[in-house]
PDB file of C-alpha atoms and ligand atoms in Angstrom:
ATOM      1  CA  MET A 275     102.501 126.344 129.779  1.00 52.00           C
ATOM      2  CA  THR A 276      98.856 125.506 130.564  1.00 57.00           C
ATOM      3  CA  GLU A 277      98.366 121.993 131.873  1.00 86.00           C
ATOM      4  CA  ARG A 278      95.189 121.497 129.907  1.00 92.00           C
ATOM      5  CA  PRO A 279      93.217 123.578 127.461  1.00 96.00           C
ATOM      6  CA  PRO A 280      89.656 124.630 128.245  1.00 97.00           C
ATOM      7  CA  VAL A 281      87.339 121.665 127.640  1.00 98.00           C
ATOM      8  CA  VAL A 282      83.853 121.881 126.127  1.00 98.00           C
ATOM      9  CA  ARG A 283      81.538 118.896 125.943  1.00 98.00           C
ATOM     10  CA  THR A 284      78.448 120.186 124.148  1.00 98.00           C
ATOM     11  CA  VAL A 285      77.783 121.530 120.657  1.00 98.00           C
ATOM     12  CA  ALA A 286      76.412 124.742 122.211  1.00 98.00           C
ATOM     13  CA  ASP A 287      79.581 125.360 124.240  1.00 98.00           C
ATOM     14  CA  LEU A 288      81.796 124.506 121.254  1.00 98.00           C
ATOM     15  CA  ARG A 289      79.908 126.989 119.070  1.00 98.00           C
ATOM     16  CA  ALA A 290      80.132 129.689 121.750  1.00 98.00           C
ATOM     17  CA  ALA A 291      83.901 129.202 121.990  1.00 98.00           C
ATOM     18  CA  MET A 292      84.322 129.229 118.192  1.00 97.00           C
ATOM     19  CA  THR A 293      82.233 132.405 117.992  1.00 97.00           C
ATOM     20  CA  ARG A 294      84.540 134.055 120.533  1.00 96.00           C
ATOM     21  CA  PHE A 295      87.597 133.126 118.444  1.00 96.00           C
ATOM     22  CA  LYS A 296      85.986 134.445 115.280  1.00 93.00           C
ATOM     23  CA  ALA A 297      84.855 137.658 117.009  1.00 94.00           C
ATOM     24  CA  GLY A 298      88.547 138.332 117.637  1.00 93.00           C
ATOM     25  CA  ALA A 299      89.194 137.870 113.893  1.00 92.00           C
ATOM     26  CA  GLU A 300      91.127 134.698 114.677  1.00 95.00           C
ATOM     27  CA  SER A 301      91.290 131.856 112.161  1.00 98.00           C
ATOM     28  CA  THR A 302      90.495 128.389 113.489  1.00 98.00           C
ATOM     29  CA  ALA A 303      91.704 124.855 112.817  1.00 98.00           C
ATOM     30  CA  LEU A 304      90.083 121.605 113.913  1.00 98.00           C
ATOM     31  CA  VAL A 305      92.050 118.408 114.556  1.00 99.00           C
ATOM     32  CA  PRO A 306      89.658 115.459 114.992  1.00 98.00           C
ATOM     33  CA  THR A 307      91.044 112.517 116.975  1.00 98.00           C
ATOM     34  CA  MET A 308      89.897 109.507 118.941  1.00 98.00           C
ATOM     35  CA  GLY A 309      92.338 110.334 121.751  1.00 97.00           C
ATOM     36  CA  ALA A 310      95.217 108.109 122.923  1.00 96.00           C
ATOM     37  CA  LEU A 311      97.296 110.936 121.509  1.00 97.00           C
ATOM     38  CA  HIS A 312     100.771 110.166 120.167  1.00 98.00           C
ATOM     39  CA  LYS A 313     103.380 112.201 118.309  1.00 98.00           C
ATOM     40  CA  GLY A 314     101.446 111.800 115.038  1.00 98.00           C
ATOM     41  CA  HIS A 315      98.413 113.549 116.524  1.00 98.00           C
ATOM     42  CA  LEU A 316     100.635 116.196 118.115  1.00 98.00           C
ATOM     43  CA  LYS A 317     102.184 116.939 114.710  1.00 98.00           C
ATOM     44  CA  LEU A 318      98.666 117.589 113.377  1.00 98.00           C
ATOM     45  CA  ILE A 319      98.075 120.047 116.232  1.00 98.00           C
ATOM     46  CA  GLU A 320     101.403 121.771 115.526  1.00 98.00           C
ATOM     47  CA  LEU A 321     100.553 122.011 111.829  1.00 98.00           C
ATOM     48  CA  ALA A 322      97.120 123.397 112.717  1.00 98.00           C
ATOM     49  CA  LYS A 323      98.753 126.058 114.898  1.00 97.00           C
ATOM     50  CA  ALA A 324     101.136 126.980 112.100  1.00 97.00           C
ATOM     51  CA  ARG A 325      98.171 127.452 109.753  1.00 97.00           C
ATOM     52  CA  ALA A 326      95.589 129.105 112.023  1.00 98.00           C
ATOM     53  CA  HIS A 327      95.494 131.305 115.125  1.00 98.00           C
ATOM     54  CA  ARG A 328      93.493 128.816 117.176  1.00 98.00           C
ATOM     55  CA  CYS A 329      93.505 125.029 117.273  1.00 98.00           C
ATOM     56  CA  VAL A 330      90.614 122.955 118.553  1.00 98.00           C
ATOM     57  CA  VAL A 331      91.298 119.271 119.099  1.00 98.00           C
ATOM     58  CA  SER A 332      88.337 116.947 119.333  1.00 98.00           C
ATOM     59  CA  ILE A 333      88.580 113.696 121.250  1.00 98.00           C
ATOM     60  CA  PHE A 334      85.761 111.288 120.507  1.00 98.00           C
ATOM     61  CA  VAL A 335      85.950 107.505 120.227  1.00 98.00           C
ATOM     62  CA  ASN A 336      83.267 107.165 117.588  1.00 98.00           C
ATOM     63  CA  PRO A 337      81.194 104.011 118.108  1.00 97.00           C
ATOM     64  CA  ALA A 338      79.726 104.334 114.599  1.00 97.00           C
ATOM     65  CA  GLN A 339      83.041 103.479 112.933  1.00 97.00           C
ATOM     66  CA  PHE A 340      83.701 100.284 114.866  1.00 96.00           C
ATOM     67  CA  GLY A 341      82.304  97.065 113.458  1.00 95.00           C
ATOM     68  CA  GLU A 342      81.014  94.081 115.344  1.00 92.00           C
ATOM     69  CA  GLY A 343      83.904  92.362 117.157  1.00 91.00           C
ATOM     70  CA  GLU A 344      86.207  95.378 116.734  1.00 93.00           C
ATOM     71  CA  ASP A 345      87.963  97.100 119.627  1.00 92.00           C
ATOM     72  CA  PHE A 346      85.500  99.882 120.603  1.00 96.00           C
ATOM     73  CA  THR A 347      85.365  98.959 124.292  1.00 95.00           C
ATOM     74  CA  GLU A 348      89.110  98.256 124.656  1.00 93.00           C
ATOM     75  CA  TYR A 349      90.211 101.274 122.594  1.00 95.00           C
ATOM     76  CA  PRO A 350      92.714 103.154 124.848  1.00 94.00           C
ATOM     77  CA  ARG A 351      91.178 106.144 126.656  1.00 96.00           C
ATOM     78  CA  ASP A 352      93.082 108.557 128.937  1.00 96.00           C
ATOM     79  CA  GLU A 353      91.543 112.026 128.871  1.00 97.00           C
ATOM     80  CA  THR A 354      93.838 113.596 131.489  1.00 97.00           C
ATOM     81  CA  ARG A 355      96.978 112.529 129.649  1.00 97.00           C
ATOM     82  CA  ASP A 356      95.519 113.528 126.254  1.00 98.00           C
ATOM     83  CA  LEU A 357      94.582 117.010 127.462  1.00 98.00           C
ATOM     84  CA  ALA A 358      98.079 117.620 128.848  1.00 98.00           C
ATOM     85  CA  ALA A 359      99.665 116.442 125.570  1.00 98.00           C
ATOM     86  CA  ALA A 360      97.272 118.541 123.467  1.00 98.00           C
ATOM     87  CA  ALA A 361      98.026 121.629 125.580  1.00 98.00           C
ATOM     88  CA  ALA A 362     101.775 121.107 125.286  1.00 97.00           C
ATOM     89  CA  ALA A 363     101.424 120.864 121.478  1.00 97.00           C
ATOM     90  CA  GLY A 364      99.533 124.165 121.409  1.00 97.00           C
ATOM     91  CA  ALA A 365      95.824 123.261 121.413  1.00 98.00           C
ATOM     92  CA  ASP A 366      93.642 126.176 122.552  1.00 98.00           C
ATOM     93  CA  LEU A 367      90.464 124.208 123.160  1.00 98.00           C
ATOM     94  CA  ALA A 368      89.444 120.558 123.521  1.00 98.00           C
ATOM     95  CA  TYR A 369      86.037 119.327 122.420  1.00 98.00           C
ATOM     96  CA  VAL A 370      85.255 116.080 124.229  1.00 98.00           C
ATOM     97  CA  PRO A 371      81.591 115.242 123.687  1.00 98.00           C
ATOM     98  CA  PRO A 372      79.943 112.204 125.262  1.00 98.00           C
ATOM     99  CA  VAL A 373      78.327 109.728 122.868  1.00 98.00           C
ATOM    100  CA  SER A 374      74.885 111.050 123.916  1.00 98.00           C
ATOM    101  CA  GLU A 375      75.821 114.545 122.646  1.00 98.00           C
ATOM    102  CA  MET A 376      77.044 113.283 119.269  1.00 98.00           C
ATOM    103  CA  TYR A 377      74.259 110.732 118.810  1.00 98.00           C
ATOM    104  CA  PRO A 378      71.264 111.781 120.912  1.00 98.00           C
ATOM    105  CA  PRO A 379      68.222 109.480 120.953  1.00 98.00           C
ATOM    106  CA  GLY A 380      66.554 109.527 117.525  1.00 98.00           C
ATOM    107  CA  HIS A 381      69.766 110.340 115.628  1.00 98.00           C
ATOM    108  CA  ILE A 382      69.421 108.490 112.325  1.00 98.00           C
ATOM    109  CA  THR A 383      71.096 110.432 109.495  1.00 98.00           C
ATOM    110  CA  GLN A 384      74.249 108.974 107.951  1.00 98.00           C
ATOM    111  CA  VAL A 385      76.741 110.292 105.437  1.00 98.00           C
ATOM    112  CA  THR A 386      77.934 107.754 102.878  1.00 98.00           C
ATOM    113  CA  VAL A 387      80.591 108.224 100.223  1.00 98.00           C
ATOM    114  CA  PRO A 388      79.835 105.441  97.722  1.00 98.00           C
ATOM    115  CA  GLY A 389      82.655 104.070  95.586  1.00 96.00           C
ATOM    116  CA  LEU A 390      85.604 105.647  97.369  1.00 97.00           C
ATOM    117  CA  GLY A 391      84.197 104.556 100.722  1.00 96.00           C
ATOM    118  CA  ASP A 392      83.394 100.971  99.680  1.00 97.00           C
ATOM    119  CA  ASP A 393      86.877 100.109  98.451  1.00 97.00           C
ATOM    120  CA  LEU A 394      90.012  98.854 100.314  1.00 98.00           C
ATOM    121  CA  GLU A 395      89.389  99.765 103.994  1.00 98.00           C
ATOM    122  CA  GLY A 396      85.675 100.044 103.224  1.00 98.00           C
ATOM    123  CA  ALA A 397      85.624  96.539 101.722  1.00 97.00           C
ATOM    124  CA  SER A 398      87.500  95.071 104.706  1.00 97.00           C
ATOM    125  CA  ARG A 399      85.452  96.980 107.287  1.00 96.00           C
ATOM    126  CA  PRO A 400      81.854  97.366 106.036  1.00 96.00           C
ATOM    127  CA  GLY A 401      80.249 100.537 107.392  1.00 97.00           C
ATOM    128  CA  PHE A 402      83.561 101.972 108.568  1.00 98.00           C
ATOM    129  CA  PHE A 403      83.642 104.956 106.215  1.00 98.00           C
ATOM    130  CA  THR A 404      79.963 105.725 106.772  1.00 98.00           C
ATOM    131  CA  GLY A 405      80.790 105.953 110.484  1.00 98.00           C
ATOM    132  CA  VAL A 406      83.814 108.150 109.771  1.00 98.00           C
ATOM    133  CA  ALA A 407      82.047 110.342 107.186  1.00 98.00           C
ATOM    134  CA  THR A 408      79.051 110.872 109.463  1.00 98.00           C
ATOM    135  CA  VAL A 409      81.075 111.901 112.516  1.00 98.00           C
ATOM    136  CA  VAL A 410      83.518 114.070 110.541  1.00 99.00           C
ATOM    137  CA  THR A 411      80.628 115.855 108.787  1.00 99.00           C
ATOM    138  CA  LYS A 412      79.064 116.496 112.194  1.00 99.00           C
ATOM    139  CA  LEU A 413      82.360 117.706 113.707  1.00 99.00           C
ATOM    140  CA  LEU A 414      82.951 120.058 110.765  1.00 98.00           C
ATOM    141  CA  LEU A 415      79.422 121.486 110.982  1.00 98.00           C
ATOM    142  CA  GLN A 416      79.536 121.735 114.765  1.00 98.00           C
ATOM    143  CA  ALA A 417      82.850 123.626 114.804  1.00 98.00           C
ATOM    144  CA  LEU A 418      82.797 125.310 111.371  1.00 98.00           C
ATOM    145  CA  PRO A 419      86.595 125.787 111.443  1.00 98.00           C
ATOM    146  CA  ASP A 420      88.525 127.478 108.643  1.00 98.00           C
ATOM    147  CA  ILE A 421      90.693 124.402 108.213  1.00 98.00           C
ATOM    148  CA  ALA A 422      90.655 120.811 109.432  1.00 98.00           C
ATOM    149  CA  VAL A 423      93.790 118.669 109.581  1.00 98.00           C
ATOM    150  CA  PHE A 424      93.913 114.903 108.932  1.00 98.00           C
ATOM    151  CA  GLY A 425      96.834 112.485 108.694  1.00 98.00           C
ATOM    152  CA  GLU A 426      98.030 110.865 105.476  1.00 98.00           C
ATOM    153  CA  LYS A 427      98.521 107.757 107.632  1.00 98.00           C
ATOM    154  CA  ASP A 428      94.815 107.122 106.927  1.00 98.00           C
ATOM    155  CA  TYR A 429      95.170 108.029 103.281  1.00 98.00           C
ATOM    156  CA  GLN A 430      91.836 106.739 101.995  1.00 98.00           C
ATOM    157  CA  GLN A 431      90.082 108.443 104.921  1.00 98.00           C
ATOM    158  CA  LEU A 432      91.686 111.754 103.928  1.00 98.00           C
ATOM    159  CA  LEU A 433      90.309 111.361 100.389  1.00 98.00           C
ATOM    160  CA  VAL A 434      86.844 110.391 101.679  1.00 98.00           C
ATOM    161  CA  ILE A 435      86.814 113.538 103.856  1.00 98.00           C
ATOM    162  CA  ARG A 436      87.984 115.789 101.015  1.00 98.00           C
ATOM    163  CA  ARG A 437      85.166 114.335  98.889  1.00 98.00           C
ATOM    164  CA  LEU A 438      82.401 114.826 101.453  1.00 98.00           C
ATOM    165  CA  ALA A 439      83.517 118.384 102.278  1.00 98.00           C
ATOM    166  CA  ALA A 440      83.455 119.276  98.581  1.00 98.00           C
ATOM    167  CA  ASP A 441      80.179 117.468  97.830  1.00 98.00           C
ATOM    168  CA  LEU A 442      78.333 118.894 100.855  1.00 98.00           C
ATOM    169  CA  ASP A 443      79.715 122.426 100.332  1.00 98.00           C
ATOM    170  CA  ILE A 444      81.160 122.514 103.830  1.00 98.00           C
ATOM    171  CA  PRO A 445      83.203 125.745 103.939  1.00 98.00           C
ATOM    172  CA  VAL A 446      86.418 124.252 105.267  1.00 98.00           C
ATOM    173  CA  GLU A 447      89.854 123.605 103.818  1.00 98.00           C
ATOM    174  CA  ILE A 448      90.913 119.997 104.368  1.00 98.00           C
ATOM    175  CA  THR A 449      94.656 119.745 105.013  1.00 98.00           C
ATOM    176  CA  GLY A 450      96.658 116.502 104.928  1.00 98.00           C
ATOM    177  CA  ALA A 451      99.681 115.992 107.184  1.00 98.00           C
ATOM    178  CA  PRO A 452     102.601 113.582 106.592  1.00 98.00           C
ATOM    179  CA  THR A 453     102.771 110.346 108.579  1.00 98.00           C
ATOM    180  CA  VAL A 454     104.905 110.389 111.715  1.00 98.00           C
ATOM    181  CA  ARG A 455     106.932 107.180 112.110  1.00 98.00           C
ATOM    182  CA  GLU A 456     109.086 105.401 114.664  1.00 98.00           C
ATOM    183  CA  ALA A 457     112.803 105.270 113.837  1.00 98.00           C
ATOM    184  CA  ASP A 458     112.325 101.807 112.255  1.00 98.00           C
ATOM    185  CA  GLY A 459     109.569 103.035 109.940  1.00 98.00           C
ATOM    186  CA  LEU A 460     106.477 101.823 111.804  1.00 98.00           C
ATOM    187  CA  ALA A 461     103.732 104.443 111.515  1.00 98.00           C
ATOM    188  CA  LEU A 462     102.664 105.712 114.933  1.00 98.00           C
ATOM    189  CA  SER A 463      99.206 104.429 115.825  1.00 97.00           C
ATOM    190  CA  SER A 464      97.187 104.176 119.013  1.00 93.00           C
ATOM    191  CA  ARG A 465      96.726 100.485 118.153  1.00 93.00           C
ATOM    192  CA  ASN A 466     100.503  99.805 118.230  1.00 96.00           C
ATOM    193  CA  ALA A 467     100.000  99.480 121.998  1.00 94.00           C
ATOM    194  CA  TYR A 468      98.320  96.114 121.305  1.00 95.00           C
ATOM    195  CA  LEU A 469     101.495  94.647 119.730  1.00 97.00           C
ATOM    196  CA  ALA A 470     103.413  92.012 121.725  1.00 97.00           C
ATOM    197  CA  PRO A 471     107.217  92.623 121.812  1.00 98.00           C
ATOM    198  CA  ASP A 472     107.990  90.106 119.033  1.00 97.00           C
ATOM    199  CA  GLU A 473     105.166  91.532 116.900  1.00 98.00           C
ATOM    200  CA  ARG A 474     106.499  95.045 117.477  1.00 98.00           C
ATOM    201  CA  ARG A 475     109.870  93.887 116.078  1.00 98.00           C
ATOM    202  CA  ASN A 476     108.220  92.561 112.921  1.00 98.00           C
ATOM    203  CA  ALA A 477     105.697  95.391 112.465  1.00 98.00           C
ATOM    204  CA  PRO A 478     107.968  97.691 110.350  1.00 98.00           C
ATOM    205  CA  ALA A 479     107.814  95.031 107.591  1.00 98.00           C
ATOM    206  CA  LEU A 480     104.535  96.640 106.466  1.00 98.00           C
ATOM    207  CA  HIS A 481     106.141 100.024 105.827  1.00 98.00           C
ATOM    208  CA  ARG A 482     109.108  98.347 104.110  1.00 98.00           C
ATOM    209  CA  ALA A 483     106.876  96.221 101.893  1.00 98.00           C
ATOM    210  CA  LEU A 484     104.861  99.260 100.801  1.00 98.00           C
ATOM    211  CA  THR A 485     107.888 101.471 100.115  1.00 98.00           C
ATOM    212  CA  ASP A 486     109.622  98.621  98.222  1.00 98.00           C
ATOM    213  CA  THR A 487     106.462  98.169  96.156  1.00 98.00           C
ATOM    214  CA  ALA A 488     106.286 101.908  95.425  1.00 98.00           C
ATOM    215  CA  GLU A 489     109.942 101.990  94.415  1.00 98.00           C
ATOM    216  CA  GLY A 490     109.591  98.978  92.130  1.00 98.00           C
ATOM    217  CA  ALA A 491     106.419 100.400  90.580  1.00 98.00           C
ATOM    218  CA  ALA A 492     108.128 103.744  89.898  1.00 97.00           C
ATOM    219  CA  GLN A 493     110.856 101.789  88.063  1.00 96.00           C
ATOM    220  CA  GLY A 494     108.206 100.247  85.835  1.00 96.00           C
ATOM    221  CA  ARG A 495     108.255  96.735  87.310  1.00 97.00           C
ATOM    222  CA  ASP A 496     105.179  94.508  86.995  1.00 97.00           C
ATOM    223  CA  PHE A 497     102.519  95.704  89.463  1.00 98.00           C
ATOM    224  CA  ALA A 498     100.947  92.281  90.073  1.00 98.00           C
ATOM    225  CA  GLU A 499     104.357  90.726  90.767  1.00 98.00           C
ATOM    226  CA  LEU A 500     105.236  93.570  93.151  1.00 98.00           C
ATOM    227  CA  THR A 501     102.061  93.250  95.225  1.00 98.00           C
ATOM    228  CA  ALA A 502     102.430  89.442  95.314  1.00 98.00           C
ATOM    229  CA  ALA A 503     106.030  89.845  96.550  1.00 98.00           C
ATOM    230  CA  ALA A 504     104.870  92.317  99.233  1.00 98.00           C
ATOM    231  CA  GLU A 505     102.227  89.844 100.442  1.00 98.00           C
ATOM    232  CA  LYS A 506     104.846  87.096 100.624  1.00 98.00           C
ATOM    233  CA  THR A 507     107.224  89.346 102.623  1.00 97.00           C
ATOM    234  CA  LEU A 508     104.463  90.118 105.101  1.00 98.00           C
ATOM    235  CA  LEU A 509     103.517  86.462 105.540  1.00 98.00           C
ATOM    236  CA  GLU A 510     107.194  85.691 106.209  1.00 98.00           C
ATOM    237  CA  ALA A 511     107.277  88.464 108.839  1.00 98.00           C
ATOM    238  CA  GLY A 512     104.407  86.796 110.691  1.00 98.00           C
ATOM    239  CA  PHE A 513     101.484  88.817 109.335  1.00 98.00           C
ATOM    240  CA  ALA A 514      98.247  87.108 108.322  1.00 98.00           C
ATOM    241  CA  LYS A 515      97.358  87.254 104.609  1.00 98.00           C
ATOM    242  CA  PRO A 516      96.957  91.017 104.004  1.00 98.00           C
ATOM    243  CA  ASP A 517      93.439  92.437 103.578  1.00 98.00           C
ATOM    244  CA  TYR A 518      94.901  94.295 100.611  1.00 98.00           C
ATOM    245  CA  ILE A 519      98.118  95.549  99.076  1.00 98.00           C
ATOM    246  CA  ALA A 520      97.076  97.875  96.269  1.00 98.00           C
ATOM    247  CA  ILE A 521      98.721 100.289  93.866  1.00 98.00           C
ATOM    248  CA  ARG A 522      96.335 103.129  93.050  1.00 98.00           C
ATOM    249  CA  HIS A 523      96.070 106.597  91.538  1.00 98.00           C
ATOM    250  CA  ALA A 524      96.922 108.976  94.426  1.00 98.00           C
ATOM    251  CA  ARG A 525      94.079 111.456  93.939  1.00 97.00           C
ATOM    252  CA  THR A 526      91.214 109.197  92.836  1.00 96.00           C
ATOM    253  CA  LEU A 527      92.304 105.792  94.186  1.00 97.00           C
ATOM    254  CA  ALA A 528      91.404 104.400  90.740  1.00 97.00           C
ATOM    255  CA  SER A 529      92.990 101.014  90.012  1.00 97.00           C
ATOM    256  CA  VAL A 530      96.110 101.104  87.881  1.00 97.00           C
ATOM    257  CA  ALA A 531      97.509  97.971  86.268  1.00 96.00           C
ATOM    258  CA  CYS A 532     100.846  99.400  85.171  1.00 97.00           C
ATOM    259  CA  LEU A 533     102.943 102.551  85.395  1.00 97.00           C
ATOM    260  CA  ALA A 534     101.557 103.884  82.102  1.00 97.00           C
ATOM    261  CA  ASP A 535      98.046 103.922  83.642  1.00 97.00           C
ATOM    262  CA  LEU A 536      99.228 106.710  85.960  1.00 97.00           C
ATOM    263  CA  ASN A 537      99.933 109.023  83.001  1.00 96.00           C
ATOM    264  CA  GLY A 538     102.853 110.513  84.895  1.00 96.00           C
ATOM    265  CA  GLU A 539     100.638 111.438  87.871  1.00 97.00           C
ATOM    266  CA  PRO A 540     101.353 110.389  91.479  1.00 98.00           C
ATOM    267  CA  GLY A 541     100.267 106.988  92.726  1.00 98.00           C
ATOM    268  CA  ARG A 542      99.872 105.554  96.196  1.00 98.00           C
ATOM    269  CA  VAL A 543     100.552 102.068  97.520  1.00 98.00           C
ATOM    270  CA  LEU A 544      98.129 101.146 100.298  1.00 98.00           C
ATOM    271  CA  GLY A 545      98.146  98.125 102.573  1.00 98.00           C
ATOM    272  CA  ALA A 546      96.414  96.603 105.569  1.00 98.00           C
ATOM    273  CA  ALA A 547      97.276  93.406 107.391  1.00 98.00           C
ATOM    274  CA  ARG A 548      96.789  91.814 110.755  1.00 98.00           C
ATOM    275  CA  LEU A 549      99.775  91.016 112.978  1.00 98.00           C
ATOM    276  CA  GLY A 550      98.464  88.827 115.776  1.00 97.00           C
ATOM    277  CA  ARG A 551      95.332  90.596 116.981  1.00 95.00           C
ATOM    278  CA  THR A 552      96.462  94.024 115.781  1.00 96.00           C
ATOM    279  CA  ARG A 553      95.366  95.308 112.397  1.00 97.00           C
ATOM    280  CA  LEU A 554      97.919  97.697 110.891  1.00 98.00           C
ATOM    281  CA  ILE A 555      97.412 100.002 107.915  1.00 98.00           C
ATOM    282  CA  ASP A 556      99.902 102.185 106.093  1.00 98.00           C
ATOM    283  CA  ASN A 557     100.635 103.643 102.689  1.00 99.00           C
ATOM    284  CA  ALA A 558     103.536 104.969 100.628  1.00 98.00           C
ATOM    285  CA  PRO A 559     103.784 107.576  97.860  1.00 98.00           C
ATOM    286  CA  LEU A 560     104.579 106.422  94.327  1.00 98.00           C
ATOM    287  CA  ASN A 561     106.208 109.169  92.337  1.00 92.00           C
ATOM    288  CA  PRO A 562     106.673 108.150  88.711  1.00 80.00           C
TER     289      PRO A 562
HETATM  290  P1  AMP B 198      92.791 108.603 115.174  1.00 70.92           P
HETATM  291  O1  AMP B 198      92.811 109.169 116.560  1.00 70.92           O
HETATM  292  O2  AMP B 198      93.587 107.366 115.020  1.00 70.92           O
HETATM  293  O3  AMP B 198      91.400 108.546 114.595  1.00 70.92           O
HETATM  294  O4  AMP B 198      93.558 109.663 114.278  1.00 70.92           O
HETATM  295  C1  AMP B 198      93.255 111.032 114.316  1.00 70.92           C
HETATM  296  C2  AMP B 198      94.028 111.727 113.240  1.00 70.92           C
HETATM  297  O5  AMP B 198      95.426 111.519 113.438  1.00 70.92           O
HETATM  298  C3  AMP B 198      93.705 111.199 111.836  1.00 70.92           C
HETATM  299  O6  AMP B 198      93.655 112.303 110.937  1.00 70.92           O
HETATM  300  C4  AMP B 198      94.883 110.302 111.556  1.00 70.92           C
HETATM  301  O7  AMP B 198      95.140 110.155 110.175  1.00 70.92           O
HETATM  302  C5  AMP B 198      95.999 111.049 112.240  1.00 70.92           C
HETATM  303  N1  AMP B 198      97.142 110.166 112.517  1.00 70.92           N
HETATM  304  C6  AMP B 198      97.105 108.950 113.129  1.00 70.92           C
HETATM  305  N2  AMP B 198      98.340 108.411 113.162  1.00 70.92           N
HETATM  306  C7  AMP B 198      99.175 109.304 112.562  1.00 70.92           C
HETATM  307  C8  AMP B 198     100.582 109.324 112.277  1.00 70.92           C
HETATM  308  N3  AMP B 198     101.385 108.315 112.617  1.00 70.92           N
HETATM  309  N4  AMP B 198     101.092 110.414 111.633  1.00 70.92           N
HETATM  310  C9  AMP B 198     100.277 111.444 111.277  1.00 70.92           C
HETATM  311  N5  AMP B 198      98.954 111.485 111.519  1.00 70.92           N
HETATM  312  C10 AMP B 198      98.403 110.421 112.152  1.00 70.92           C
END
């Protein structure tokens, strides 16, 4: 087993490596990450390897998606450990560009997905999805992979990326991967490292609240009462008032006021709330 995959740090070297893969008639998959790799990221790499001959993992803590006062400087970074984990999961190449390669002096263009990108996470974190959409568009165009894999953990992000790839005619298949969880239901996240021990014990309440809401909604219970009950549960578990607990159409994220609004199609319950200084997000499927 290789200890670390080959590492490229420039667009030119990435393109040369991708060209070599393609010259061998090998299909390619890209897994974009911000590093601090955990089992959720590794699952994406494994899925990528199951779907394509070659997997490229990118590691880039994207300053453009952090707002003022957010954790850009303290975000966990450990390249040596990440490269070993990526190699063990099957990554064939790591793309680790410095900020100056991604955003050289004079870089000004942004990609914005209005509507979808202004809602929920976008409303709580202004500019967040423009930062995400811009860097993901660049990563897709830099690597031009056959497929790119993203986690359902960041459900709205997955929809934003599907939208931009379709709208900008980027020739890539966007693949979603199920959320990897701890045994108690907490979704794996690099930010879980910020949780104090007592917060860590209470953190699974978010997953429980969202799955309970989805279950109640599927049974036809009142949506407003369900989301109010979920908020109350979270407050009791020590969370701050949630940024949102929302029941939406799964494909469009359109608001739905009752089960009938889903017309028998899948829904999604999405939530975000702060526990101490850590902001957690998660979501649950609603299958009518
Ligand atoms: P991040 O490094 O947090 O930007 O995440 C990189 C990718 O990993 C994104 O597509 C995330 O949705 C995905 N991801 C993060 N956490 C999980 C998880 N617990 N299960 C599955 N995918 C995840």
